[in-house]
XYZ file of C-alpha atoms in Angstrom:
138
model
C 35.009 -25.720 24.043
C 31.798 -26.498 25.937
C 33.549 -29.219 27.897
C 36.362 -26.814 28.788
C 33.872 -24.186 29.985
C 32.064 -26.750 32.143
C 35.348 -27.896 33.682
C 36.478 -24.298 34.269
C 33.220 -23.430 36.066
C 33.403 -26.639 38.062
C 36.965 -25.841 39.199
C 35.910 -22.383 40.367
C 33.684 -24.026 43.006
C 36.315 -25.768 45.130
C 34.726 -25.455 48.574
C 35.139 -28.731 50.449
C 37.887 -31.276 50.964
C 36.084 -33.590 48.530
C 36.021 -30.786 45.952
C 39.755 -30.234 46.427
C 40.448 -33.950 46.086
C 38.361 -34.131 42.916
C 40.114 -31.047 41.528
C 43.562 -32.553 42.128
C 42.478 -35.811 40.459
C 41.062 -34.096 37.369
C 43.586 -31.244 37.129
C 45.713 -32.913 34.399
C 42.627 -33.230 32.169
C 41.674 -29.619 32.919
C 45.195 -28.468 32.111
C 45.167 -30.466 28.863
C 41.821 -28.950 27.822
C 43.087 -25.505 28.764
C 46.175 -25.998 26.591
C 44.073 -27.210 23.663
C 41.744 -24.223 23.894
C 44.730 -21.906 24.138
C 46.252 -23.410 20.975
C 42.977 -23.040 19.085
C 42.604 -19.421 20.165
C 46.182 -18.715 19.073
C 45.635 -20.294 15.636
C 42.352 -18.446 15.087
C 43.990 -15.197 16.177
C 46.850 -15.703 13.739
C 44.474 -16.562 10.887
C 42.430 -13.466 11.635
C 45.577 -11.361 11.574
C 46.644 -12.724 8.167
C 43.157 -12.220 6.716
C 43.139 -8.612 7.891
C 46.756 -7.897 6.909
C 46.185 -8.884 3.254
C 42.545 -7.755 2.852
C 41.589 -11.355 2.156
C 37.907 -10.824 2.940
C 37.642 -8.229 0.158
C 39.679 -10.416 -2.179
C 37.569 -13.517 -1.557
C 34.323 -11.568 -1.866
C 35.398 -10.267 -5.270
C 36.513 -13.751 -6.344
C 33.018 -15.003 -5.576
C 31.427 -12.100 -7.440
C 33.598 -12.783 -10.484
C 32.578 -16.423 -10.385
C 28.848 -15.954 -9.875
C 27.751 -12.496 -11.008
C 27.929 -10.316 -14.107
C 28.444 -6.727 -12.988
C 31.341 -5.785 -15.240
C 31.935 -2.132 -14.386
C 31.640 -2.615 -10.628
C 33.917 -5.654 -10.623
C 36.476 -3.942 -12.859
C 36.600 -0.973 -10.493
C 36.993 -3.233 -7.451
C 39.872 -5.105 -9.123
C 41.628 -1.821 -9.924
C 41.173 -0.681 -6.338
C 42.644 -3.917 -4.967
C 45.555 -3.843 -7.439
C 46.399 -0.352 -6.155
C 46.169 -1.485 -2.528
C 49.651 -2.495 -1.382
C 48.209 -4.603 1.455
C 46.885 -7.057 -1.147
C 49.500 -9.626 -2.179
C 50.640 -9.863 -5.803
C 49.395 -13.430 -6.134
C 45.920 -12.345 -5.044
C 45.798 -9.494 -7.568
C 46.955 -11.844 -10.325
C 44.287 -14.380 -9.404
C 41.625 -11.658 -9.569
C 42.814 -10.574 -13.015
C 42.787 -14.200 -14.205
C 39.218 -14.658 -12.991
C 38.245 -11.389 -14.673
C 39.937 -12.473 -17.921
C 38.126 -15.807 -17.918
C 34.771 -14.264 -17.054
C 34.893 -11.254 -19.373
C 37.201 -12.276 -22.227
C 34.350 -11.914 -24.744
C 32.804 -8.835 -23.117
C 32.852 -5.836 -25.469
C 34.336 -3.512 -22.839
C 36.793 -5.844 -21.146
C 39.950 -4.167 -19.919
C 42.290 -7.120 -19.537
C 45.194 -5.179 -21.048
C 44.560 -2.246 -18.717
C 44.614 -4.566 -15.712
C 47.839 -6.174 -16.931
C 49.360 -2.689 -17.219
C 48.314 -1.931 -13.641
C 49.985 -5.163 -12.515
C 53.171 -4.141 -14.347
C 53.090 -0.700 -12.675
C 52.788 -2.539 -9.388
C 55.970 -4.463 -10.371
C 54.256 -7.846 -10.379
C 56.607 -10.589 -11.579
C 56.686 -11.235 -15.337
C 56.059 -14.935 -14.708
C 52.647 -14.040 -13.252
C 51.857 -11.739 -16.179
C 52.728 -14.562 -18.589
C 50.279 -16.881 -16.821
C 47.477 -14.373 -17.422
C 48.418 -14.072 -21.094
C 48.486 -17.868 -21.481
C 45.021 -18.132 -19.935
C 43.703 -15.571 -22.416
C 45.241 -17.428 -25.373
C 43.842 -20.797 -24.324
């Protein structure tokens, strides 16, 4: 990116015949760098769009909390909120419930069954529900 910016600034200062000659000689490299930067910007833009579309920042933040912290009631509420958010993909909600089940299976107030019921109300595939049940049994 730095190299591209340097080249772009350099090409803005075409003032003499020598500058023009140098520009023509290095134009293919400049064009190649420009294309590479354009591709990277497109990919990053698309990734950003997907992250926003599926609330992946919230999902990943909660995954980390479930892995590293013990704040049962707050995490349970966040999972319920994300399950009820139609922007969040089914597979992401299932993964959150699995992490919750693993983390809180022995917690006195765990609500694994309540979360499974919310997934069913959301019409999550039975095959995903079975995976959660298998994890609990093991």
